[in-house]
Amino acid sequence: MNWSTVTEFTLEGFSQYPKLEIILFILCLLMYLVTLLGNSILITISILDTHLHTPMYFFLSNLSFMDICYTTSSVTPMVVKFIGKRNTVPFIGCALQMYLSLAMGSTECLLLAVMAYDRYVAICHPLRYPIIMNKRVCLQMAAGSWITGCLTALLETSSALQLPLCGSSINHFTCEILALLKLACTSSLVMDLIMLVVSVLLLPIPMLLICISYSFILFTILRINSADGRSKAFSTCSAHLTVVILYYGTALSMYLKPSSVDSQETDKFITLFYGVVTPMLNPIIYSLRNKEVKGAVKKLLRRNVFSQRL
């Protein structure tokens, strides 16, 4: 069997646990709605509040938009499957879902590294920050992250589509590439090499750059004499660092574990975490740990209340 003869795939999901699927449907739907609301608010205030027209919030808006795209492409079909009797997905839909999840996930890895560099320049070179992180550089870095993420996803997806298949039943609730590759009749050295190179390019390398950036940041913060200055510097980095740990921790455990380890059920829950929980937590973490975001939200609410009274 090859991809040209496959018209649809069957998603097994958690079909052996019907009661669990009901619980997951409720939780995923609620988290998806929170993700949409939280990330939409972050994007809105970043556009409307001129005080937030800075590189940090420009990259944060990109991250929020990416989280909305990622959850919409992966969570909505999953929610429909949890409540519907139909557990199949067309070939085109499966390929598109796989590409979008890879593209958004890859882009987030790079965006988090770019945001770490932005914090490094802001704290370690504050006087040169407006020059180094000018509008043109920010646009280039954001565009580079999106283009690289989309191209690597296209490479992985197109390579996976060329493998011969020995079935059409995917032991997952979404068209996740690792679950799809388990359907391949034979192992492909080229595909394995592509997955390894892309995984190393998008996981350990950006993580290393983030660690280096924060090493310099920590060294600089510890040299600040003022306690208030140290507290302010820590607060600007703590939210981003929390998101990095959450996202990279789950992604590394998923894509860089030994191929001999077969833990499909565990992989499903890991996918749920970084695909549903992390995008929901991102705006919450940035809002709770950032006085500027909370201030902008309060200002926006006061403006709306005042306009309604008029």
CSV table of N, CA and C in Angstrom, one decimal, residues 38-153:
chain,number,residue,atom,x,y,z
A,38,GLY,N,-7.2,34.2,25.5
A,38,GLY,CA,-6.0,34.8,26.1
A,38,GLY,C,-5.0,35.3,25.0
A,39,ASN,N,-4.8,34.5,24.0
A,39,ASN,CA,-3.8,34.9,22.9
A,39,ASN,C,-4.4,36.1,22.1
A,40,SER,N,-5.7,36.1,21.9
A,40,SER,CA,-6.3,37.2,21.2
A,40,SER,C,-6.2,38.5,21.9
A,41,ILE,N,-6.4,38.4,23.3
A,41,ILE,CA,-6.2,39.6,24.1
A,41,ILE,C,-4.8,40.1,24.0
A,42,LEU,N,-3.8,39.2,24.1
A,42,LEU,CA,-2.4,39.6,24.0
A,42,LEU,C,-2.1,40.3,22.7
A,43,ILE,N,-2.6,39.8,21.6
A,43,ILE,CA,-2.4,40.4,20.3
A,43,ILE,C,-3.0,41.7,20.2
A,44,THR,N,-4.2,41.8,20.7
A,44,THR,CA,-5.0,43.1,20.7
A,44,THR,C,-4.3,44.2,21.4
A,45,ILE,N,-3.9,43.9,22.7
A,45,ILE,CA,-3.3,45.0,23.5
A,45,ILE,C,-1.9,45.3,22.9
A,46,SER,N,-1.2,44.4,22.3
A,46,SER,CA,0.1,44.7,21.7
A,46,SER,C,-0.1,45.6,20.5
A,47,ILE,N,-1.2,45.6,19.9
A,47,ILE,CA,-1.5,46.5,18.7
A,47,ILE,C,-2.0,47.8,19.2
A,48,LEU,N,-3.0,47.8,20.1
A,48,LEU,CA,-3.6,49.0,20.5
A,48,LEU,C,-2.8,49.9,21.5
A,49,ASP,N,-2.0,49.3,22.4
A,49,ASP,CA,-1.3,50.1,23.4
A,49,ASP,C,0.1,50.4,22.8
A,50,THR,N,0.3,51.7,22.6
A,50,THR,CA,1.6,52.2,21.9
A,50,THR,C,2.8,51.9,22.8
A,51,HIS,N,2.6,51.7,24.1
A,51,HIS,CA,3.7,51.4,25.1
A,51,HIS,C,4.2,50.0,24.8
A,52,LEU,N,3.4,49.2,24.2
A,52,LEU,CA,3.8,47.8,23.9
A,52,LEU,C,4.3,47.6,22.5
A,53,HIS,N,4.6,48.7,21.8
A,53,HIS,CA,5.2,48.6,20.5
A,53,HIS,C,6.7,48.4,20.6
A,54,THR,N,7.1,47.3,21.1
A,54,THR,CA,8.5,47.0,21.4
A,54,THR,C,8.8,45.6,20.8
A,55,PRO,N,10.1,45.3,20.5
A,55,PRO,CA,10.4,44.0,20.0
A,55,PRO,C,9.9,42.8,20.8
A,56,MET,N,9.9,43.0,22.1
A,56,MET,CA,9.4,41.9,23.0
A,56,MET,C,8.0,41.5,22.7
A,57,TYR,N,7.1,42.5,22.6
A,57,TYR,CA,5.7,42.3,22.4
A,57,TYR,C,5.4,42.0,20.9
A,58,PHE,N,6.3,42.4,20.0
A,58,PHE,CA,6.1,42.0,18.6
A,58,PHE,C,6.3,40.5,18.5
A,59,PHE,N,7.4,40.0,19.1
A,59,PHE,CA,7.6,38.5,19.1
A,59,PHE,C,6.6,37.8,19.9
A,60,LEU,N,6.1,38.4,21.0
A,60,LEU,CA,5.1,37.7,21.7
A,60,LEU,C,3.8,37.6,20.9
A,61,SER,N,3.5,38.6,20.1
A,61,SER,CA,2.3,38.6,19.3
A,61,SER,C,2.4,37.5,18.2
A,62,ASN,N,3.6,37.3,17.7
A,62,ASN,CA,3.9,36.3,16.7
A,62,ASN,C,3.6,34.9,17.4
A,63,LEU,N,4.1,34.8,18.6
A,63,LEU,CA,3.9,33.5,19.4
A,63,LEU,C,2.5,33.2,19.6
A,64,SER,N,1.7,34.3,20.0
A,64,SER,CA,0.3,34.1,20.3
A,64,SER,C,-0.5,33.7,19.0
A,65,PHE,N,-0.2,34.4,17.9
A,65,PHE,CA,-0.8,34.1,16.6
A,65,PHE,C,-0.5,32.6,16.2
A,66,MET,N,0.7,32.2,16.4
A,66,MET,CA,1.1,30.8,16.1
A,66,MET,C,0.4,29.8,17.0
A,67,ASP,N,0.2,30.1,18.3
A,67,ASP,CA,-0.5,29.2,19.1
A,67,ASP,C,-2.0,29.1,18.7
A,68,ILE,N,-2.6,30.2,18.3
A,68,ILE,CA,-4.0,30.1,17.8
A,68,ILE,C,-4.1,29.2,16.6
A,69,CYS,N,-3.1,29.4,15.6
A,69,CYS,CA,-3.1,28.6,14.4
A,69,CYS,C,-2.9,27.1,14.7
A,70,TYR,N,-2.0,26.9,15.7
A,70,TYR,CA,-1.6,25.5,16.0
A,70,TYR,C,-2.8,24.8,16.7
A,71,THR,N,-3.4,25.4,17.7
A,71,THR,CA,-4.5,24.8,18.4
A,71,THR,C,-5.7,24.6,17.5
A,72,THR,N,-5.9,25.6,16.6
A,72,THR,CA,-7.1,25.5,15.7
A,72,THR,C,-7.0,24.3,14.8
A,73,SER,N,-5.7,24.1,14.3
A,73,SER,CA,-5.5,23.0,13.3
A,73,SER,C,-5.5,21.6,13.9
A,74,SER,N,-5.1,21.5,15.2
A,74,SER,CA,-5.0,20.2,15.8
A,74,SER,C,-6.1,19.9,16.8
A,75,VAL,N,-6.6,20.9,17.6
A,75,VAL,CA,-7.5,20.7,18.6
A,75,VAL,C,-8.9,20.5,18.1
A,76,THR,N,-9.3,21.4,17.1
A,76,THR,CA,-10.7,21.3,16.6
A,76,THR,C,-11.1,20.0,16.0
A,77,PRO,N,-10.2,19.4,15.2
A,77,PRO,CA,-10.6,18.0,14.7
A,77,PRO,C,-10.6,17.0,15.8
A,78,MET,N,-9.7,17.2,16.8
A,78,MET,CA,-9.7,16.2,17.9
A,78,MET,C,-11.0,16.3,18.7
A,79,VAL,N,-11.4,17.5,19.0
A,79,VAL,CA,-12.7,17.7,19.7
A,79,VAL,C,-13.9,17.1,19.0
A,80,VAL,N,-13.9,17.3,17.7
A,80,VAL,CA,-15.0,16.8,16.9
A,80,VAL,C,-15.0,15.3,16.9
A,81,LYS,N,-13.8,14.7,16.9
A,81,LYS,CA,-13.7,13.2,17.0
A,81,LYS,C,-14.1,12.7,18.3
A,82,PHE,N,-13.8,13.4,19.4
A,82,PHE,CA,-14.2,13.0,20.7
A,82,PHE,C,-15.7,12.9,20.9
A,83,ILE,N,-16.5,13.8,20.3
A,83,ILE,CA,-17.9,13.8,20.4
A,83,ILE,C,-18.7,13.1,19.3
A,84,GLY,N,-18.0,12.9,18.2
A,84,GLY,CA,-18.6,12.3,17.0
A,84,GLY,C,-18.3,10.8,16.9
A,85,LYS,N,-19.2,10.1,16.1
A,85,LYS,CA,-19.0,8.7,15.9
A,85,LYS,C,-18.0,8.4,14.8
A,86,ARG,N,-17.7,9.4,14.0
A,86,ARG,CA,-16.8,9.2,12.9
A,86,ARG,C,-15.4,9.5,13.3
A,87,ASN,N,-14.5,8.5,13.2
A,87,ASN,CA,-13.1,8.6,13.7
A,87,ASN,C,-12.1,8.5,12.5
A,88,THR,N,-12.6,8.9,11.3
A,88,THR,CA,-11.7,8.8,10.1
A,88,THR,C,-11.4,10.3,9.7
A,89,VAL,N,-10.3,10.4,9.0
A,89,VAL,CA,-9.9,11.7,8.4
A,89,VAL,C,-9.5,11.5,7.0
A,90,PRO,N,-9.9,12.4,6.1
A,90,PRO,CA,-9.5,12.2,4.7
A,90,PRO,C,-7.9,12.3,4.5
A,91,PHE,N,-7.4,11.8,3.5
A,91,PHE,CA,-6.0,11.8,3.2
A,91,PHE,C,-5.5,13.3,3.2
A,92,ILE,N,-6.1,14.1,2.4
A,92,ILE,CA,-5.7,15.5,2.3
A,92,ILE,C,-5.7,16.2,3.7
A,93,GLY,N,-6.8,15.9,4.4
A,93,GLY,CA,-7.0,16.5,5.8
A,93,GLY,C,-5.9,16.1,6.7
A,94,CYS,N,-5.5,14.8,6.6
A,94,CYS,CA,-4.4,14.3,7.5
A,94,CYS,C,-3.1,14.9,7.1
A,95,ALA,N,-2.8,15.0,5.8
A,95,ALA,CA,-1.5,15.6,5.4
A,95,ALA,C,-1.4,17.0,5.8
A,96,LEU,N,-2.5,17.8,5.6
A,96,LEU,CA,-2.5,19.2,6.0
A,96,LEU,C,-2.4,19.4,7.5
A,97,GLN,N,-3.1,18.5,8.3
A,97,GLN,CA,-2.9,18.6,9.7
A,97,GLN,C,-1.5,18.3,10.2
A,98,MET,N,-0.9,17.3,9.6
A,98,MET,CA,0.5,17.0,9.9
A,98,MET,C,1.4,18.1,9.6
A,99,TYR,N,1.2,18.7,8.4
A,99,TYR,CA,2.1,19.8,8.0
A,99,TYR,C,1.9,21.0,8.9
A,100,LEU,N,0.7,21.4,9.3
A,100,LEU,CA,0.5,22.6,10.1
A,100,LEU,C,1.0,22.4,11.5
A,101,SER,N,0.8,21.2,12.1
A,101,SER,CA,1.3,21.0,13.4
A,101,SER,C,2.9,21.0,13.4
A,102,LEU,N,3.5,20.5,12.4
A,102,LEU,CA,5.0,20.5,12.3
A,102,LEU,C,5.5,22.0,12.1
A,103,ALA,N,4.8,22.7,11.2
A,103,ALA,CA,5.2,24.1,10.9
A,103,ALA,C,5.1,25.0,12.1
A,104,MET,N,3.9,24.9,12.8
A,104,MET,CA,3.7,25.7,14.0
A,104,MET,C,4.7,25.4,15.1
A,105,GLY,N,4.9,24.1,15.3
A,105,GLY,CA,5.8,23.6,16.4
A,105,GLY,C,7.2,24.0,16.1
A,106,SER,N,7.6,23.9,14.9
A,106,SER,CA,9.0,24.3,14.5
A,106,SER,C,9.2,25.8,14.6
A,107,THR,N,8.2,26.5,14.2
A,107,THR,CA,8.3,28.0,14.3
A,107,THR,C,8.4,28.4,15.8
A,108,GLU,N,7.6,27.8,16.6
A,108,GLU,CA,7.7,28.2,18.1
A,108,GLU,C,9.0,27.9,18.7
A,109,CYS,N,9.7,26.8,18.3
A,109,CYS,CA,11.0,26.6,18.8
A,109,CYS,C,12.0,27.7,18.5
A,110,LEU,N,11.9,28.2,17.2
A,110,LEU,CA,12.8,29.3,16.8
A,110,LEU,C,12.4,30.6,17.4
A,111,LEU,N,11.1,30.9,17.5
A,111,LEU,CA,10.6,32.1,18.1
A,111,LEU,C,11.1,32.2,19.6
A,112,LEU,N,11.0,31.1,20.3
A,112,LEU,CA,11.5,31.2,21.7
A,112,LEU,C,12.9,31.5,21.8
A,113,ALA,N,13.7,31.0,20.8
A,113,ALA,CA,15.2,31.3,20.8
A,113,ALA,C,15.4,32.8,20.5
A,114,VAL,N,14.6,33.3,19.5
A,114,VAL,CA,14.7,34.7,19.2
A,114,VAL,C,14.3,35.6,20.3
A,115,MET,N,13.3,35.2,21.1
A,115,MET,CA,12.9,36.0,22.2
A,115,MET,C,13.9,36.0,23.3
A,116,ALA,N,14.6,34.9,23.5
A,116,ALA,CA,15.7,34.8,24.5
A,116,ALA,C,16.8,35.8,24.1
A,117,TYR,N,17.2,35.8,22.8
A,117,TYR,CA,18.2,36.8,22.3
A,117,TYR,C,17.7,38.2,22.5
A,118,ASP,N,16.5,38.5,22.3
A,118,ASP,CA,15.9,39.8,22.5
A,118,ASP,C,16.1,40.2,24.0
A,119,ARG,N,15.8,39.3,24.9
A,119,ARG,CA,16.0,39.6,26.4
A,119,ARG,C,17.5,39.8,26.7
A,120,TYR,N,18.3,39.0,26.0
A,120,TYR,CA,19.8,39.2,26.3
A,120,TYR,C,20.3,40.6,25.9
A,121,VAL,N,19.9,41.0,24.7
A,121,VAL,CA,20.3,42.4,24.3
A,121,VAL,C,19.7,43.4,25.2
A,122,ALA,N,18.4,43.3,25.6
A,122,ALA,CA,17.7,44.3,26.4
A,122,ALA,C,18.4,44.5,27.7
A,123,ILE,N,18.9,43.4,28.3
A,123,ILE,CA,19.4,43.4,29.7
A,123,ILE,C,20.9,43.6,29.7
A,124,CYS,N,21.6,42.9,28.7
A,124,CYS,CA,23.1,43.0,28.7
A,124,CYS,C,23.6,44.2,27.9
A,125,HIS,N,22.9,44.7,27.0
A,125,HIS,CA,23.3,45.9,26.2
A,125,HIS,C,22.1,46.9,26.1
A,126,PRO,N,21.6,47.4,27.2
A,126,PRO,CA,20.4,48.2,27.2
A,126,PRO,C,20.6,49.5,26.3
A,127,LEU,N,21.8,50.1,26.3
A,127,LEU,CA,22.0,51.4,25.6
A,127,LEU,C,22.0,51.1,24.1
A,128,ARG,N,22.4,50.0,23.7
A,128,ARG,CA,22.5,49.7,22.2
A,128,ARG,C,21.2,48.9,21.8
A,129,TYR,N,20.3,48.6,22.7
A,129,TYR,CA,19.1,47.8,22.4
A,129,TYR,C,18.3,48.4,21.2
A,130,PRO,N,17.9,49.7,21.2
A,130,PRO,CA,17.1,50.2,20.1
A,130,PRO,C,17.8,50.1,18.8
A,131,ILE,N,19.1,50.1,18.8
A,131,ILE,CA,19.9,50.1,17.5
A,131,ILE,C,20.0,48.6,17.0
A,132,ILE,N,20.3,47.7,18.0
A,132,ILE,CA,20.5,46.3,17.6
A,132,ILE,C,19.1,45.7,17.2
A,133,MET,N,18.1,45.9,18.0
A,133,MET,CA,16.8,45.3,17.8
A,133,MET,C,15.9,46.3,17.1
A,134,ASN,N,16.3,46.8,16.0
A,134,ASN,CA,15.4,47.8,15.3
A,134,ASN,C,14.3,47.1,14.5
A,135,LYS,N,13.4,47.8,14.0
A,135,LYS,CA,12.2,47.2,13.4
A,135,LYS,C,12.6,46.3,12.2
A,136,ARG,N,13.6,46.6,11.4
A,136,ARG,CA,13.9,45.8,10.3
A,136,ARG,C,14.5,44.5,10.8
A,137,VAL,N,15.4,44.5,11.8
A,137,VAL,CA,15.9,43.3,12.3
A,137,VAL,C,14.9,42.4,12.9
A,138,CYS,N,13.9,43.0,13.7
A,138,CYS,CA,12.8,42.2,14.3
A,138,CYS,C,12.0,41.5,13.2
A,139,LEU,N,11.7,42.2,12.1
A,139,LEU,CA,10.9,41.6,11.0
A,139,LEU,C,11.7,40.5,10.4
A,140,GLN,N,13.0,40.7,10.2
A,140,GLN,CA,13.8,39.6,9.6
A,140,GLN,C,13.9,38.4,10.4
A,141,MET,N,14.0,38.6,11.8
A,141,MET,CA,14.1,37.4,12.7
A,141,MET,C,12.8,36.7,12.8
A,142,ALA,N,11.7,37.4,12.8
A,142,ALA,CA,10.4,36.8,12.8
A,142,ALA,C,10.1,36.0,11.5
A,143,ALA,N,10.4,36.7,10.4
A,143,ALA,CA,10.1,36.1,9.1
A,143,ALA,C,11.0,34.8,8.9
A,144,GLY,N,12.3,34.9,9.4
A,144,GLY,CA,13.2,33.8,9.3
A,144,GLY,C,12.7,32.6,10.1
A,145,SER,N,12.1,32.9,11.3
A,145,SER,CA,11.5,31.8,12.1
A,145,SER,C,10.4,31.1,11.4
A,146,TRP,N,9.5,31.9,10.8
A,146,TRP,CA,8.3,31.4,10.1
A,146,TRP,C,8.7,30.6,8.9
A,147,ILE,N,9.6,31.2,8.1
A,147,ILE,CA,10.0,30.5,6.8
A,147,ILE,C,10.7,29.2,7.1
A,148,THR,N,11.7,29.2,8.1
A,148,THR,CA,12.4,28.0,8.4
A,148,THR,C,11.5,26.9,8.9
A,149,GLY,N,10.5,27.3,9.8
A,149,GLY,CA,9.6,26.4,10.4
A,149,GLY,C,8.7,25.8,9.3
A,150,CYS,N,8.2,26.6,8.4
A,150,CYS,CA,7.4,26.1,7.3
A,150,CYS,C,8.1,25.2,6.3
A,151,LEU,N,9.3,25.6,6.0
A,151,LEU,CA,10.1,24.8,5.1
A,151,LEU,C,10.5,23.4,5.6
A,152,THR,N,11.0,23.4,6.9
A,152,THR,CA,11.3,22.1,7.5
A,152,THR,C,10.1,21.2,7.6
A,153,ALA,N,9.0,21.8,7.9
A,153,ALA,CA,7.7,21.0,8.0
A,153,ALA,C,7.4,20.4,6.6
